[in-house]
Coordinates of C-alpha atoms in Angstrom, one line a residue:
X45 CA -4.2 132.7 54.0
X46 CA -4.0 130.4 56.9
X47 CA -6.4 131.0 59.8
X48 CA -5.3 133.8 62.0
X49 CA -2.6 134.9 59.6
X50 CA -2.0 138.1 57.6
X51 CA -4.1 138.2 54.4
X52 CA -1.3 140.0 52.4
X53 CA 0.1 137.9 49.5
X54 CA 3.9 138.3 49.2
X55 CA 4.5 138.2 45.4
X56 CA 8.2 137.7 45.7
X57 CA 7.8 134.6 47.9
X58 CA 4.6 133.4 46.1
X59 CA 2.8 132.9 49.5
X60 CA 0.8 134.7 52.0
X61 CA 2.5 136.6 54.9
X62 CA 2.8 134.4 58.0
X63 CA 2.6 137.2 60.5
X64 CA -0.3 137.3 63.0
X65 CA -2.4 140.5 62.7
X66 CA -4.0 142.3 65.7
X67 CA -7.4 141.1 66.8
X68 CA -10.1 142.3 64.3
X69 CA -7.5 143.1 61.6
X70 CA -6.9 141.3 58.3
X71 CA -3.3 142.5 57.8
X72 CA -0.2 142.6 60.0
X73 CA 1.3 145.9 61.0
X74 CA 3.8 145.8 58.1
X75 CA 1.0 145.3 55.5
X76 CA -1.7 147.2 57.3
X77 CA -1.6 150.1 54.8
X78 CA -3.5 147.9 52.4
X79 CA -6.5 147.4 54.7
X80 CA -9.4 149.3 53.2
X81 CA -10.7 150.7 56.5
X82 CA -7.2 151.8 57.6
X83 CA -6.3 155.2 56.2
X84 CA -3.0 155.4 58.3
X85 CA 0.1 155.7 56.2
X86 CA 3.2 153.6 56.7
X87 CA 6.6 155.0 55.7
X88 CA 10.1 153.5 55.5
X89 CA 12.0 153.9 58.8
X90 CA 14.6 156.7 58.4
X91 CA 17.1 154.7 60.5
X92 CA 16.7 151.5 58.5
X93 CA 14.5 151.5 55.3
X94 CA 14.2 147.7 55.4
X95 CA 11.2 148.1 57.7
X96 CA 8.3 150.5 57.8
X97 CA 6.4 152.4 60.5
X98 CA 3.2 154.3 60.9
X99 CA 3.9 157.9 60.0
X100 CA 1.9 159.2 63.0
X101 CA 4.0 157.0 65.3
X102 CA 7.4 157.8 63.9
X103 CA 8.8 159.7 66.8
X104 CA 7.8 157.0 69.3
X105 CA 9.3 154.4 67.0
X106 CA 12.7 156.2 66.7
X107 CA 13.2 156.0 70.4
X108 CA 13.0 152.2 70.5
X109 CA 14.1 151.2 67.0
X110 CA 16.8 148.5 67.0
X111 CA 18.7 150.5 64.4
X112 CA 19.0 153.6 66.5
X113 CA 22.5 154.7 67.6
X114 CA 23.4 153.0 70.9
X115 CA 24.9 155.0 73.8
X116 CA 28.7 155.0 73.7
X117 CA 30.4 153.1 76.5
X118 CA 32.4 155.1 79.0
X119 CA 35.7 153.8 77.4
X120 CA 34.8 155.2 74.0
X121 CA 36.9 158.3 73.2
X122 CA 36.6 159.4 69.6
X123 CA 39.8 158.7 67.6
X124 CA 42.0 158.5 70.6
X125 CA 44.3 156.0 69.0
X126 CA 43.8 157.1 65.4
X127 CA 47.2 158.8 65.0
X128 CA 47.5 161.4 62.2
X129 CA 44.8 164.0 62.6
X130 CA 45.9 166.2 59.7
X131 CA 45.1 164.6 56.4
X132 CA 47.4 167.0 54.5
X133 CA 50.2 164.3 54.3
X134 CA 47.9 161.9 52.4
X135 CA 48.1 162.2 48.6
X136 CA 44.6 162.5 47.1
X137 CA 45.2 160.1 44.1
X138 CA 47.3 157.0 44.4
X139 CA 48.2 155.2 41.1
X140 CA 47.8 151.4 41.2
X141 CA 51.1 149.5 41.2
X142 CA 50.1 147.9 37.9
X143 CA 50.0 151.4 36.3
X144 CA 53.6 152.2 37.2
X145 CA 56.2 152.3 34.5
X146 CA 59.2 150.0 34.6
X147 CA 61.4 153.0 35.7
X148 CA 59.0 154.0 38.5
X149 CA 58.9 150.5 39.8
X150 CA 62.7 150.2 39.7
X151 CA 63.0 153.5 41.6
X152 CA 60.6 152.2 44.3
X153 CA 62.6 149.0 44.7
X154 CA 65.9 150.9 44.9
X155 CA 64.3 153.1 47.7
X156 CA 63.1 149.9 49.5
X157 CA 66.5 148.2 49.4
X158 CA 68.3 151.4 50.5
X159 CA 65.9 151.9 53.4
X160 CA 66.3 148.2 54.4
X161 CA 70.1 148.3 54.5
X162 CA 71.3 147.4 58.0
X163 CA 68.1 145.7 59.0
X164 CA 68.3 142.1 60.2
X165 CA 66.6 140.3 57.3
X166 CA 66.7 136.8 58.9
X167 CA 64.5 136.8 62.0
X168 CA 65.2 134.5 64.9
X169 CA 63.1 131.4 64.9
X170 CA 61.3 130.9 68.2
X171 CA 58.8 128.2 67.7
X172 CA 57.7 127.2 71.2
X173 CA 54.8 125.3 72.8
X174 CA 52.9 125.2 76.1
X175 CA 51.7 122.5 78.3
X176 CA 48.2 124.0 78.4
X177 CA 47.5 122.9 74.8
X178 CA 49.2 119.5 74.8
X179 CA 45.9 117.6 75.3
X180 CA 44.2 119.5 72.4
X181 CA 47.2 119.1 70.2
X182 CA 47.1 115.4 70.7
X183 CA 43.3 115.1 70.2
X184 CA 42.7 113.2 66.9
X185 CA 39.2 114.8 66.7
X186 CA 40.8 118.1 65.7
X187 CA 41.0 118.6 61.9
X188 CA 44.0 120.0 60.0
X189 CA 42.8 123.6 60.2
X190 CA 42.1 123.4 64.0
X191 CA 45.5 121.8 64.5
X192 CA 47.2 124.7 62.7
X193 CA 45.5 127.2 65.0
X194 CA 46.4 125.2 68.1
X195 CA 50.1 125.1 67.1
X196 CA 50.1 128.9 66.7
X197 CA 48.3 129.5 70.0
X198 CA 50.7 127.1 71.8
X199 CA 53.7 129.0 70.4
X200 CA 52.2 132.4 71.4
X201 CA 51.7 131.1 74.9
X202 CA 55.2 129.6 74.9
X203 CA 56.6 133.0 74.0
X204 CA 54.5 134.7 76.6
X205 CA 55.9 132.3 79.2
X206 CA 59.4 133.0 78.1
X207 CA 58.8 136.7 78.7
X208 CA 57.4 136.0 82.2
X209 CA 54.0 137.4 81.2
X210 CA 51.9 134.5 82.4
X211 CA 51.5 135.4 86.0
X212 CA 49.1 136.8 88.7
X213 CA 47.9 140.3 88.9
X214 CA 47.5 140.9 85.2
X215 CA 44.8 142.1 82.8
X216 CA 45.1 140.4 79.5
X217 CA 43.6 142.5 76.7
X218 CA 43.0 140.5 73.5
X219 CA 42.7 142.8 70.5
X220 CA 40.7 141.5 67.5
X221 CA 39.5 138.8 69.9
X222 CA 36.9 137.2 67.5
X223 CA 35.7 134.1 69.3
X224 CA 38.2 134.6 72.2
X225 CA 40.3 131.4 71.6
X226 CA 43.6 133.0 72.5
X227 CA 42.3 134.3 75.8
X228 CA 40.7 130.9 76.5
X229 CA 44.1 129.2 76.3
X230 CA 45.8 131.9 78.4
X231 CA 43.1 131.2 81.0
X232 CA 43.8 127.5 80.8
X233 CA 47.5 128.1 81.3
X234 CA 46.7 130.2 84.4
X235 CA 44.3 127.7 86.2
X236 CA 45.8 128.2 89.7
X237 CA 46.7 131.9 89.4
X238 CA 44.8 134.6 91.2
X239 CA 43.7 138.1 90.3
X240 CA 43.5 137.6 86.5
X241 CA 41.2 139.7 84.3
X242 CA 40.5 139.3 80.5
X243 CA 39.2 142.0 78.2
X244 CA 38.2 140.9 74.8
X245 CA 38.2 143.7 72.3
X246 CA 36.1 143.1 69.1
X247 CA 34.2 145.7 67.2
X248 CA 31.9 143.1 65.5
X249 CA 29.2 141.0 67.1
X250 CA 30.7 137.5 67.2
X251 CA 29.1 134.1 67.0
X252 CA 30.4 130.9 68.5
X253 CA 32.2 132.6 71.3
X254 CA 34.1 130.5 73.8
X255 CA 33.5 132.9 76.7
X256 CA 30.8 130.6 78.2
X257 CA 33.4 128.0 79.1
X258 CA 34.8 130.3 81.8
X259 CA 31.6 131.0 83.8
X260 CA 32.6 128.5 86.5
X261 CA 36.2 129.7 86.8
X262 CA 37.7 132.4 88.9
X263 CA 39.0 134.5 86.0
X264 CA 36.8 137.4 84.9
X265 CA 36.0 137.8 81.2
X266 CA 34.6 141.0 79.7
X267 CA 33.9 141.9 76.1
X268 CA 34.4 145.4 74.9
X269 CA 32.5 145.9 71.6
X270 CA 34.4 148.9 70.3
X271 CA 36.7 149.8 67.5
X272 CA 40.3 149.8 68.8
X273 CA 40.6 153.3 67.2
X274 CA 38.3 154.7 69.9
X275 CA 39.3 152.5 72.9
X276 CA 40.6 154.3 76.0
X277 CA 41.8 151.6 78.4
X278 CA 42.1 154.1 81.2
X279 CA 38.4 154.4 81.3
X280 CA 37.5 150.7 81.3
X281 CA 35.9 150.4 84.8
X282 CA 37.8 147.2 85.9
X283 CA 41.2 148.9 85.1
X284 CA 40.1 152.1 86.8
X285 CA 39.3 150.1 89.9
X286 CA 42.1 147.5 90.0
X287 CA 45.0 149.4 88.4
X288 CA 46.2 146.1 86.9
X289 CA 49.3 146.0 84.6
X290 CA 48.1 145.2 81.1
X291 CA 49.4 142.5 78.7
X292 CA 48.3 143.2 75.1
X293 CA 47.8 140.1 73.0
X294 CA 46.5 139.3 69.5
X295 CA 46.5 136.5 67.0
X296 CA 46.7 137.7 63.4
X297 CA 45.7 141.3 64.2
X298 CA 44.9 142.6 60.7
X299 CA 46.9 145.5 59.2
X300 CA 46.2 148.9 60.8
X301 CA 44.5 147.2 63.8
X302 CA 48.1 146.4 65.0
X303 CA 49.1 150.1 64.9
X304 CA 45.9 151.1 66.7
X305 CA 46.5 148.5 69.4
X306 CA 50.1 149.6 69.9
X307 CA 49.1 153.2 70.3
X308 CA 46.2 152.2 72.6
X309 CA 48.6 150.4 74.9
X310 CA 51.7 152.6 75.0
X311 CA 50.1 156.0 74.6
X312 CA 46.5 156.2 75.7
X313 CA 46.8 153.7 78.6
X314 CA 49.9 155.3 80.1
X315 CA 48.6 158.9 79.8
X316 CA 45.5 160.8 80.8
X317 CA 42.6 160.5 78.3
X318 CA 41.4 164.0 78.7
X319 CA 42.6 166.6 76.3
X320 CA 45.7 166.1 74.2
X321 CA 47.9 163.1 74.8
X322 CA 50.9 164.0 77.0
X323 CA 54.3 162.5 76.8
X324 CA 54.0 158.7 77.3
X325 CA 54.7 157.3 80.8
X326 CA 57.7 155.2 79.7
X327 CA 59.6 158.4 78.6
X328 CA 58.8 160.1 81.8
X329 CA 60.1 157.1 83.8
X330 CA 63.5 157.4 82.1
X331 CA 64.1 160.6 84.1
X332 CA 63.6 158.8 87.3
X333 CA 67.1 158.5 88.8
X334 CA 66.1 155.7 91.2
X335 CA 68.4 152.7 90.8
X336 CA 66.8 149.5 89.6
X337 CA 68.4 147.7 92.6
X338 CA 66.4 149.9 95.0
X339 CA 63.3 147.8 94.7
X340 CA 61.6 149.2 97.8
X341 CA 61.7 152.8 96.8
X342 CA 60.7 151.8 93.2
X343 CA 57.7 150.1 94.6
X344 CA 56.7 153.1 96.6
X345 CA 56.9 155.3 93.5
X346 CA 54.9 152.8 91.5
X347 CA 52.1 152.8 94.1
X348 CA 51.7 156.6 93.7
X349 CA 51.0 156.3 90.0
X350 CA 47.4 156.2 88.8
X351 CA 48.1 153.7 86.1
X352 CA 50.9 151.1 85.9
X353 CA 52.6 150.7 82.5
X354 CA 51.9 147.9 80.1
X355 CA 53.6 144.7 81.3
X356 CA 54.0 143.3 77.8
X357 CA 52.8 143.0 74.2
X358 CA 52.6 139.8 72.2
X359 CA 50.9 140.1 68.8
X360 CA 51.0 137.8 65.8
X361 CA 51.1 140.2 62.8
X362 CA 49.0 139.9 59.7
X363 CA 47.7 141.6 56.5
X364 CA 50.3 144.3 56.0
X365 CA 48.5 145.3 52.8
X366 CA 45.7 146.6 55.0
X367 CA 48.0 149.0 56.8
X368 CA 47.2 152.7 56.6
X369 CA 49.6 155.7 56.8
X370 CA 47.1 157.6 58.9
X371 CA 47.3 155.1 61.7
X372 CA 50.8 153.7 61.2
X373 CA 53.0 154.1 64.3
X374 CA 56.3 154.0 62.3
X375 CA 55.9 157.2 60.4
X376 CA 58.9 158.8 62.0
X377 CA 61.1 155.9 61.1
X378 CA 59.9 156.1 57.4
X379 CA 60.7 159.8 57.3
X380 CA 64.1 159.2 58.9
X381 CA 65.1 157.0 55.9
X382 CA 63.7 159.4 53.3
X383 CA 60.3 157.8 52.8
X384 CA 56.8 159.1 53.1
X385 CA 53.1 158.3 52.5
X386 CA 53.5 157.7 48.8
X387 CA 56.2 155.1 49.2
X388 CA 54.3 153.6 52.2
X389 CA 51.2 153.2 50.0
X390 CA 53.2 151.2 47.4
X391 CA 55.1 149.2 50.0
X392 CA 52.0 148.1 51.9
X393 CA 50.5 146.9 48.6
X394 CA 53.7 145.2 47.5
X395 CA 53.9 143.4 50.9
X396 CA 51.3 140.9 49.7
X397 CA 53.9 139.6 47.2
X398 CA 55.6 137.8 50.1
X399 CA 52.9 135.1 49.8
X400 CA 52.6 134.9 46.1
X401 CA 55.3 132.1 45.8
X402 CA 53.0 129.7 47.6
X403 CA 49.8 130.8 45.9
X404 CA 48.8 127.5 44.4
X405 CA 49.7 125.5 47.5
X406 CA 47.6 127.7 49.8
X407 CA 44.6 127.7 47.5
X408 CA 44.6 123.9 47.3
X409 CA 45.2 123.3 51.0
X410 CA 42.6 125.8 52.1
X411 CA 39.9 124.2 49.8
X412 CA 40.2 120.9 51.7
X413 CA 40.4 122.4 55.2
X414 CA 37.3 122.5 57.4
X415 CA 36.1 126.0 58.4
X416 CA 36.6 126.9 62.1
X417 CA 34.1 129.9 61.8
X418 CA 36.9 132.2 63.1
X419 CA 36.7 135.8 62.0
X420 CA 40.5 136.3 61.7
X421 CA 41.4 132.9 60.1
X422 CA 45.0 133.0 58.9
X423 CA 44.3 130.8 55.9
X424 CA 41.4 133.0 54.9
X425 CA 43.7 136.0 54.9
X426 CA 46.3 134.3 52.8
X427 CA 43.7 133.5 50.2
X428 CA 42.8 137.1 50.1
X429 CA 46.4 138.0 49.2
X430 CA 46.5 135.6 46.3
X431 CA 43.2 136.6 44.8
X432 CA 43.4 140.4 45.1
X433 CA 47.1 141.2 44.8
X434 CA 49.1 138.6 43.0
X435 CA 47.2 138.5 39.7
X436 CA 46.8 142.2 39.0
X437 CA 50.4 143.3 39.9
X438 CA 52.3 141.0 37.5
X439 CA 53.6 144.2 35.8
X440 CA 54.0 142.5 32.4
X441 CA 56.6 140.1 33.6
X442 CA 59.0 142.7 34.9
X443 CA 59.6 140.6 38.0
X444 CA 59.8 136.9 38.6
X445 CA 57.8 135.2 41.3
X446 CA 60.9 134.8 43.5
X447 CA 61.8 138.5 43.1
X448 CA 58.3 139.5 44.0
X449 CA 58.4 137.3 47.0
X450 CA 61.7 138.8 48.2
X451 CA 60.5 142.3 47.7
X452 CA 57.2 141.5 49.5
X453 CA 59.2 140.2 52.5
X454 CA 61.3 143.3 52.5
X455 CA 58.2 145.5 52.5
X456 CA 56.8 143.6 55.5
X457 CA 60.1 143.8 57.3
X458 CA 60.4 147.6 56.8
X459 CA 56.8 148.2 58.0
X460 CA 57.4 146.0 61.1
X461 CA 60.7 147.7 61.9
X462 CA 58.9 151.0 62.1
X463 CA 56.7 149.5 64.7
X464 CA 59.8 148.2 66.6
X465 CA 61.5 151.6 66.6
X466 CA 58.2 153.2 67.8
X467 CA 58.2 150.8 70.8
X468 CA 61.9 151.3 71.5
X469 CA 61.6 155.0 71.6
X470 CA 58.9 154.6 74.3
X471 CA 61.1 152.6 76.5
X472 CA 60.2 149.0 75.4
X473 CA 62.5 146.2 74.5
X474 CA 60.8 145.0 71.3
X475 CA 61.6 142.2 68.9
X476 CA 60.3 140.2 65.9
X477 CA 60.6 136.5 65.5
X478 CA 59.1 133.6 63.6
X479 CA 56.8 131.8 66.0
X480 CA 55.5 129.1 63.7
X481 CA 56.5 127.3 60.4
X482 CA 55.4 128.8 57.1
X483 CA 53.6 125.6 56.4
X484 CA 51.3 126.3 59.4
X485 CA 50.8 130.0 58.5
X486 CA 52.4 132.2 55.9
X487 CA 51.8 135.0 58.4
X488 CA 54.3 133.6 60.9
X489 CA 55.9 136.7 62.5
X490 CA 55.3 137.6 66.2
X491 CA 55.9 141.0 67.6
X492 CA 56.9 141.0 71.3
X493 CA 57.7 143.9 73.6
X494 CA 58.3 144.3 77.3
X495 CA 59.2 147.5 79.3
X496 CA 62.9 148.2 79.9
X497 CA 64.0 146.6 83.2
X498 CA 63.4 149.8 85.3
X499 CA 59.8 150.1 83.9
X500 CA 58.5 146.6 84.5
X501 CA 55.4 146.9 86.8
X502 CA 55.1 144.7 89.9
X503 CA 52.1 142.3 89.7
X504 CA 49.0 143.3 91.7
X505 CA 48.0 140.7 94.2

């Protein structure tokens, strides 16, 4: 061993341990059990068996071990946005689509088409842009992958501007924030706007964050490392203090995370967190007989409320095959058209067929694109569809690629319509639109919602 280093030879690495032992010791703490004069026993840590600890110091170690359970933040409320608490509705065993008979598959498709009758199948195309991203969009240093993300972010901001959501006195909550790029561009668009707060919700520890770019700016950025399922916005200190109207945003918010975010915004933020959720605030506001024109009296009523309603929601949807009946907000809509958890299970799996028609193109393009190290990369999600769904569900040639693609699109539309009805029932004007070209992202549907005119909150200045 090198001078002053541990004398233990690591067989797996074919070298001596490089740790520095305590003065007078031949071995480091990890390998000290091999020292002849040391009769203290080391055992695997019960919190993380990848490291060991002296048995007689176990209790002391457990209090400071990095693997110990961290204290929950004040805004953590267990399963507040989870949805279905009774698992009785969920069937125990669900047969894979590839195991269905031809008749069973045909019956599912018949149910799908019947439930989709009357729905607008051709969404409005609303591909917009925003001045805040023009310089970046014209920068030749950006590669093809970065350019695609910028086009999507520009369109999201353009749609937010059209809905009058880019203004003062707002708290922008980015769900599934990842590196925080979407919030970054919203902040750039609001350079001269006062009283703006950003909350970046991400359950994972994220590398390459862009938060540091905002330290010299007036906007306040705060990260909430918590699963959306347990996030109570009412208890976030800045919202408790400032009572700001919230704008919920997200770029490719994966599967069930969209449903958790919607429930977080329109239920838990507009009601009290303690005990059972009460009737959402938008429904209560409908009973208010004050005329919209009477702005002064409406403002007075608004001031008396503890929490103002959500000012808007703008979420780019993604990964319908990862939706979950337990968390899905459109269960009542599904039941109203004669569908339940079994059909939902198959439809959410079949939704990935919407991308199978472009499987080869996506795989080739993504292989040549540079990585942006973004946790919710759209191209990465599309690759997942093609690898995990398309190949195994061919069903012995029962359906052509075009038929599968059409059925997949219908499944996505049906799931998204359930979300729209959920928002409409709670007093929101909600819509779906294409916000970018399919060549930029196959997941190109944007969900937007704003409160009905009588429920729109006044900005806090």
